[in-house]
Short mmCIF file of C-alpha atoms in Angstrom, two decimals:
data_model
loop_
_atom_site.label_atom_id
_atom_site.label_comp_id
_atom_site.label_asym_id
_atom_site.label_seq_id
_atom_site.Cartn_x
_atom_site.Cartn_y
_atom_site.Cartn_z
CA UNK S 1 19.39 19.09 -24.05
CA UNK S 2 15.79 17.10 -25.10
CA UNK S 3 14.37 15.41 -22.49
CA UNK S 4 15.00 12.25 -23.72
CA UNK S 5 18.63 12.95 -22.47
CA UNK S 6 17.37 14.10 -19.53
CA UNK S 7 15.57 10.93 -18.74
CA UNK S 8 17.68 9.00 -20.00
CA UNK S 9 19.34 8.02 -15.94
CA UNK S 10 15.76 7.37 -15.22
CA UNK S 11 14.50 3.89 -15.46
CA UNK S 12 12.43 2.86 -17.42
CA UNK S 13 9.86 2.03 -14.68
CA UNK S 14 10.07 5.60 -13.07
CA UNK S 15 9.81 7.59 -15.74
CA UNK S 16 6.31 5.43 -16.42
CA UNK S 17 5.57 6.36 -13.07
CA UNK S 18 6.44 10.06 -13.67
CA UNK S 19 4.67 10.19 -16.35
CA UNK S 20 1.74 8.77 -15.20
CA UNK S 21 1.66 11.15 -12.18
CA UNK S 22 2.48 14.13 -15.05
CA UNK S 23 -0.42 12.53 -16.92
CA UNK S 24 -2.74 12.72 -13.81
CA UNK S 25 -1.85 16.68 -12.82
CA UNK S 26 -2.14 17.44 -16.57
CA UNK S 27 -6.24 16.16 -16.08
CA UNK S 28 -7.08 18.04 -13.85
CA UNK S 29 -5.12 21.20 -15.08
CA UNK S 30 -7.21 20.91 -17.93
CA UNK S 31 -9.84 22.31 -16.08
CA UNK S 32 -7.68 25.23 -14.97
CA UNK S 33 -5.90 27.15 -17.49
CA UNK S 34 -5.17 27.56 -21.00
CA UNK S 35 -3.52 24.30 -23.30
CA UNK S 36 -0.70 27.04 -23.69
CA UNK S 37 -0.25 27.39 -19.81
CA UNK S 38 -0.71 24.07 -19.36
CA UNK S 39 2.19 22.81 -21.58
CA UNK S 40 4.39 25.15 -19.89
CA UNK S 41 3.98 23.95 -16.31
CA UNK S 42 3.72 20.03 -17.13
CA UNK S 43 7.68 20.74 -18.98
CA UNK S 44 8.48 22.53 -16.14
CA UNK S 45 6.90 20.49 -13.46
CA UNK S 46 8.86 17.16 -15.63
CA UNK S 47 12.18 18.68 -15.33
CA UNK S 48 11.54 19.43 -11.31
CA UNK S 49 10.67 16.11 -11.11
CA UNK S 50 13.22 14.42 -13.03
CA UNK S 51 16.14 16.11 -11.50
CA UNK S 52 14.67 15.54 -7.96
CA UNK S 53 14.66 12.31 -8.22
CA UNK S 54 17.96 11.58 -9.19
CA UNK S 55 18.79 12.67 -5.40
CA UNK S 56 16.01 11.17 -3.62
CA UNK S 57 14.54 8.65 -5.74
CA UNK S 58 10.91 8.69 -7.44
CA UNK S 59 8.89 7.92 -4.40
CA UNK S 60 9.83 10.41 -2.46
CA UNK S 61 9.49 13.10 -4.86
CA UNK S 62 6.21 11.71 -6.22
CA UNK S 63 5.11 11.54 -2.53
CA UNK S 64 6.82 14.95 -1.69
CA UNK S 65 4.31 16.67 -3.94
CA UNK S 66 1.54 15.11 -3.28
CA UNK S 67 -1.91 14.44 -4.72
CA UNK S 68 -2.11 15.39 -8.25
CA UNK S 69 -5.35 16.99 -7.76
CA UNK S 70 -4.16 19.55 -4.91
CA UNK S 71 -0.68 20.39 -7.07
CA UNK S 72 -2.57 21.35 -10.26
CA UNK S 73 -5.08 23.32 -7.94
CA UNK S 74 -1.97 25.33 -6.38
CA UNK S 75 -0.05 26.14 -10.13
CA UNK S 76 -3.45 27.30 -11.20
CA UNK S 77 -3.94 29.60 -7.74
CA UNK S 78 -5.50 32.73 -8.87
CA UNK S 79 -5.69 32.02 -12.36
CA UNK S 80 -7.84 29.44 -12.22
CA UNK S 81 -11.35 29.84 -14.28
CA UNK S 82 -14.12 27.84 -15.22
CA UNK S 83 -13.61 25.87 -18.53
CA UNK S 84 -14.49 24.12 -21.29
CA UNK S 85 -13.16 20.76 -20.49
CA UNK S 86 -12.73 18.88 -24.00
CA UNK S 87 -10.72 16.08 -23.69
CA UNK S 88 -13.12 14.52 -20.92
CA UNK S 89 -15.97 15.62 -23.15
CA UNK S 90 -14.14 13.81 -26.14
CA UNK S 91 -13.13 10.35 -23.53
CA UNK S 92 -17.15 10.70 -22.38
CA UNK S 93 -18.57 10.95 -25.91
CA UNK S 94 -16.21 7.63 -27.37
CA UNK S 95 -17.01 5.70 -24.09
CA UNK S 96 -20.82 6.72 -24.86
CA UNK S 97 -20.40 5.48 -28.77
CA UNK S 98 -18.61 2.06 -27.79
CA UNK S 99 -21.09 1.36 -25.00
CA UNK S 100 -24.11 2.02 -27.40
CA UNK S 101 -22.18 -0.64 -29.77
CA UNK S 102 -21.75 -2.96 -27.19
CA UNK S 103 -25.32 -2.90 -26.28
CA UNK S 104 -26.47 -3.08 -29.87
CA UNK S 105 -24.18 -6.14 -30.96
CA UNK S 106 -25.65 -8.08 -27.11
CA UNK S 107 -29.55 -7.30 -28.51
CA UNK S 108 -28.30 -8.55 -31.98
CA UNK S 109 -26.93 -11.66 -30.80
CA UNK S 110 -29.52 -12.48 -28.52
CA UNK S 111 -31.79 -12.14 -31.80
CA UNK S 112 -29.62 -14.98 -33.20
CA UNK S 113 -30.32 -16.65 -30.51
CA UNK S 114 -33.92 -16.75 -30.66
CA UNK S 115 -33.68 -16.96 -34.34
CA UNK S 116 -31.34 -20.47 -34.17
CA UNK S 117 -33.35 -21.81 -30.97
CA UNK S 118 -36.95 -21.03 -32.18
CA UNK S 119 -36.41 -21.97 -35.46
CA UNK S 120 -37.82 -19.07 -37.51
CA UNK S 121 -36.54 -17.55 -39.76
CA UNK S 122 -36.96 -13.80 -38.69
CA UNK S 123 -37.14 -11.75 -35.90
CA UNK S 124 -37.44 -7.95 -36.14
CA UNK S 125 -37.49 -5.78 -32.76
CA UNK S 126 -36.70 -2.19 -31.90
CA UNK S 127 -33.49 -0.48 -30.97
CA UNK S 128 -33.54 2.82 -29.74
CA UNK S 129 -35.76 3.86 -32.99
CA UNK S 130 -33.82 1.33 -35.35
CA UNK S 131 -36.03 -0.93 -36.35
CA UNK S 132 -33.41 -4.28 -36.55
CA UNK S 133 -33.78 -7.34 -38.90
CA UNK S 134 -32.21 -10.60 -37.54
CA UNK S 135 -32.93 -13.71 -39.82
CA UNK S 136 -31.43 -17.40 -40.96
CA UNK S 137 -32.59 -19.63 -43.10
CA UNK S 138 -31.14 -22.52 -45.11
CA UNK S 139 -28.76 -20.44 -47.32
CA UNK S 140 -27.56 -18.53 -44.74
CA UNK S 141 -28.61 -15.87 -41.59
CA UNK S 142 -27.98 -11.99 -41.44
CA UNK S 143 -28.91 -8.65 -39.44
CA UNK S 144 -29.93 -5.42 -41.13
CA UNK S 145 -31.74 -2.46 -39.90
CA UNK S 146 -34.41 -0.19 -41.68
CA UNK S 147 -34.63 3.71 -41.22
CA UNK S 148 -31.98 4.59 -42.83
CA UNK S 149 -31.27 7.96 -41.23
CA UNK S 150 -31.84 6.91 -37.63
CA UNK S 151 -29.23 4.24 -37.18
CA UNK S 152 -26.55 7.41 -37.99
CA UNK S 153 -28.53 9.61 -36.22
CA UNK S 154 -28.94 7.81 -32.90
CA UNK S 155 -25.51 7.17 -31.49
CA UNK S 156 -24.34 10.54 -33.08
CA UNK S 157 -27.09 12.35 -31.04
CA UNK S 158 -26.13 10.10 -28.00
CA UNK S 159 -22.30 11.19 -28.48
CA UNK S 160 -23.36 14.49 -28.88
CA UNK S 161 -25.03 14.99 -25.71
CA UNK S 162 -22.75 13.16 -23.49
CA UNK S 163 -19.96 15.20 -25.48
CA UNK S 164 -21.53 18.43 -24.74
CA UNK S 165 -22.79 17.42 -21.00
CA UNK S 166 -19.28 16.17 -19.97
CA UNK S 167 -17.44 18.87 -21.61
CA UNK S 168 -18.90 21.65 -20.21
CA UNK S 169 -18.77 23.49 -23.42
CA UNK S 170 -21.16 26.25 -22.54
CA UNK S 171 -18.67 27.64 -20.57
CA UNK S 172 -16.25 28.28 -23.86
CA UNK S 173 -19.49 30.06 -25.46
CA UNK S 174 -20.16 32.18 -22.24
CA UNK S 175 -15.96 33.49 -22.60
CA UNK S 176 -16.91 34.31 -26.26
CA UNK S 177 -19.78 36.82 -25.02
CA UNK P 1 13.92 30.70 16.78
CA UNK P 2 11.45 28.12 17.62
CA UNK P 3 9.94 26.09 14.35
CA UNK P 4 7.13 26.30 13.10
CA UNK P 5 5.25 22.48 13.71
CA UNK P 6 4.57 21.11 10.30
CA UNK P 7 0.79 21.76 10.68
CA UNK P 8 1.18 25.61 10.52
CA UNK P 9 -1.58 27.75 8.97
CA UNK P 10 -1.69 26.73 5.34
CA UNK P 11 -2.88 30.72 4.60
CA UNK P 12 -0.17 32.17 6.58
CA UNK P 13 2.08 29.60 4.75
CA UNK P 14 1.20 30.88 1.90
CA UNK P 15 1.48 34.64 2.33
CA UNK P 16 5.02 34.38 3.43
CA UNK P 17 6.29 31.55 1.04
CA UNK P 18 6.82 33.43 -2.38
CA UNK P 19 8.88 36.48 -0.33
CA UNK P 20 11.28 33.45 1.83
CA UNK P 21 11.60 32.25 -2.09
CA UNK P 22 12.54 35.57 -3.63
CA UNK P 23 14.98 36.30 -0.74
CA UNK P 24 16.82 32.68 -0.93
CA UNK P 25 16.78 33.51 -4.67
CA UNK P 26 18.47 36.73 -4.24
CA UNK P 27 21.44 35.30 -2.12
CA UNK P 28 22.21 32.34 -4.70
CA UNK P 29 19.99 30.33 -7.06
CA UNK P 30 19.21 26.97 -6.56
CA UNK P 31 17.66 24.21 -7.97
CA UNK P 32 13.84 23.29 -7.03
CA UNK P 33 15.27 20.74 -3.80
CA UNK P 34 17.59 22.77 -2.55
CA UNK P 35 15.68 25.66 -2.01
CA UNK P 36 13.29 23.25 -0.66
CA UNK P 37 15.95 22.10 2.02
CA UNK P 38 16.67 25.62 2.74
CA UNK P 39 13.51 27.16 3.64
CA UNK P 40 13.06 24.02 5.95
CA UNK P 41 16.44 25.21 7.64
CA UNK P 42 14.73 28.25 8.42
CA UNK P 43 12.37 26.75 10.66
CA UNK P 44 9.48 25.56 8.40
CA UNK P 45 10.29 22.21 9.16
CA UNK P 46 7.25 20.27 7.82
CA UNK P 47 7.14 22.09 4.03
CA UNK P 48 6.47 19.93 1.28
CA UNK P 49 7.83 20.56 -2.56
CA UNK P 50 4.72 20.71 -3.51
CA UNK P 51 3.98 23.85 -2.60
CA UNK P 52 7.23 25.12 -3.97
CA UNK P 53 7.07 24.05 -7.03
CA UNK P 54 3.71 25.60 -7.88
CA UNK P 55 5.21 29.14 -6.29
CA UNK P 56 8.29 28.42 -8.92
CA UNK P 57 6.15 27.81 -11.43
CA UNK P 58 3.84 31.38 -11.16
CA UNK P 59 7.08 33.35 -11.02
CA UNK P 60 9.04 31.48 -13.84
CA UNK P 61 5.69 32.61 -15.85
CA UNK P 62 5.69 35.81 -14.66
CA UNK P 63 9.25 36.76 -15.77
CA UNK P 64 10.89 37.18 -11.82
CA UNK P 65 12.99 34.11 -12.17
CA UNK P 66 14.71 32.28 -15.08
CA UNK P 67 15.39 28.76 -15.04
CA UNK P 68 17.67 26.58 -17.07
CA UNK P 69 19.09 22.94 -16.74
CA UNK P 70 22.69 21.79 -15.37
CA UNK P 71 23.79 18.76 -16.59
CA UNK P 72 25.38 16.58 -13.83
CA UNK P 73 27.64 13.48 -13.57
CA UNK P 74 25.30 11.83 -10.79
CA UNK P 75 22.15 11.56 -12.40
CA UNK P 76 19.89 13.53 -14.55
CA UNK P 77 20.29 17.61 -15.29
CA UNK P 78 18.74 19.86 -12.24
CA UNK P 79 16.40 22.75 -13.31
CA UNK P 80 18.57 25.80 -11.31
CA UNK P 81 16.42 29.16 -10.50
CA UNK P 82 17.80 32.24 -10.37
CA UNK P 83 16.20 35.58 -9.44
CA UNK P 84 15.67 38.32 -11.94
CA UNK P 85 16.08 42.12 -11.82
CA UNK P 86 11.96 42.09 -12.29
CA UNK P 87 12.32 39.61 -9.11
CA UNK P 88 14.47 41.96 -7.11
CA UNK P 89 12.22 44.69 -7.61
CA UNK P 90 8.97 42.38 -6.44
CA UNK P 91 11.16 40.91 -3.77
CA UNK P 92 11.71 44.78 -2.53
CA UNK P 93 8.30 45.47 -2.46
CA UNK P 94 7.27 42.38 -1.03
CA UNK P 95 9.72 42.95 1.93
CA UNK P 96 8.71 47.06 2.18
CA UNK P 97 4.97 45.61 2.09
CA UNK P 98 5.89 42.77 4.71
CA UNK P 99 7.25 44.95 7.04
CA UNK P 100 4.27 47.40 7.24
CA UNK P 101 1.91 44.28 7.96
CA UNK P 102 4.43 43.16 10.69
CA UNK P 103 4.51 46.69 11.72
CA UNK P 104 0.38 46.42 12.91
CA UNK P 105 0.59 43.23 13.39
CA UNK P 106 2.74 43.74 16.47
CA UNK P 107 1.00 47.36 17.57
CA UNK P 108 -2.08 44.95 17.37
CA UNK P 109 -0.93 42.11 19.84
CA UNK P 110 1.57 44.68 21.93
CA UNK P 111 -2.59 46.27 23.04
CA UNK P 112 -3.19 43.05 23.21
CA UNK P 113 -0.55 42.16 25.89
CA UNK P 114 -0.77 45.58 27.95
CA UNK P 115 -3.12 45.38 31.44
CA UNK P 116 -5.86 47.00 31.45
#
């Protein structure tokens, strides 16, 4: 039996609700033990859930066992070690990337601006060591940066860090030793 | 056998819990709810499922009970747990090992309880 048929007496609503309260002990079991261990009790934890319900309704079992947080603590009870935590490292380090987009397309545009309201036809300022090129004239207007290297370098060293910080990946290097 | 009120010692809870679960386990299996509903017809009134489950979980891992899904005509299959041999040897121990702790647990309050 897949657990598609299992579900399948489940609306649609509750099993978005289950699955989003699966999603949320999964987090934080991340922390806890290994992907392997973690698969195991999330399809274990589903079924519990699923067949619970059909007796008692979603809201009671969802409220039955309780915050996410405090259930993933109690499967991991005595197995539970510090790790690497990669996919909030990964979710840090593309938040980091679009942010540093986001910033860097607001500074462009307000370089239009000043371009279109000053009526010159360049402006060149400095972005986190990217030297950027705004300009307009009568054929046209356009944005280009100079050091070539840097504007690569720069948001991967940003991702990097954040990646590393978030992800506590020194702890995966300290199991290795 | 008075109950226990639903705010009882989370630690005691908790050393007691997986041997209750063995022994229900050992009389009949059941599925995650029901053996829920039981051990709050033993007196622990206030448990949640949420520390069941967990409990379930550890031993399923561990090889001392097998699981496996019955389909049913009201509503989606139940997960039923049943106790194995590897179980009925922990849940031995655990009840030899109980007893002993009970055993100075009782010498300790009975000093307690005789005057001076």
């Amino acid at each position: 039996m897949t657990i598609d048929e299992r579900s399948q007496r489940l609306s649609a609503g509750d099993q978005w609700r289950r699955d989003w309260y699966l999603s949320r002990v999964d987090w934080h079991l991340a922390t806890l033990v290994s992907g392997r261990e973690r698969r195991r009790i999330i399809t274990s934890l589903r079924d519990d859930i699923t067949g619970e319900a059909s007796q008692h309704g979603l809201r009671a079992t969802l409220s039955g066992l309780g915050d996410p947080r405090v259930l993933a603590q109690d499967y991991a009870d005595g197995d539970a070690r510090r790790r690497p935590l990669w996919t909030r490292g990964i979710v840090a380090g593309m938040s980091a990337l679009l942010l540093y987009w986001v910033v860097f397309f607001s500074c462009l545009l307000g370089m239009f601006a000043v371009v279109a309201e000053a009526s010159i036809t360049e402006v060149r300022t400095h972005f986190l060591f990217i030297e950027v090129i705004a300009f307009a004239d009568d054929t046209g207007f356009g944005v280009g940066w100079t050091d070539r290297a840097a504007w690569l370098i720069v948001p991967l060293v940003i991702v990097a860090t954040v990646f590393l910080l978030t992800s506590r990946a020194w702890r995966g290097w300290r199991k290795q030793r | 056998m008075s109950a226990p009120s639903s705010s009882h010692d989370s630690q005691l809870l908790r050393g007691v819990l997986p041997l209750l679960i063995l022994t229900l386990l050992h009389e009949r299996e059941s599925y995650g709810y029901e053996l829920v509903e039981r051990l709050r017809a033993l007196g622990l009134t206030g448990l949640a499922t949420g520390v069941v489950y967990p409990v379930l979980g550890r031993f399923e891992r561990d090889g001392l009970v097998t699981s496996h899904l019955v389909p049913s005509s009201s509503g989606p299959a139940r997960k039923y747990y049943a106790i194995t041999e590897s179980g009925c040897d922990a849940q031995e121990a655990a009840v030899g090992k109980w007893a002993a702790i009970k055993e100075v647990a009782e010498r300790g309050l009975d000093r307690g309880r005789t005057p001076l």
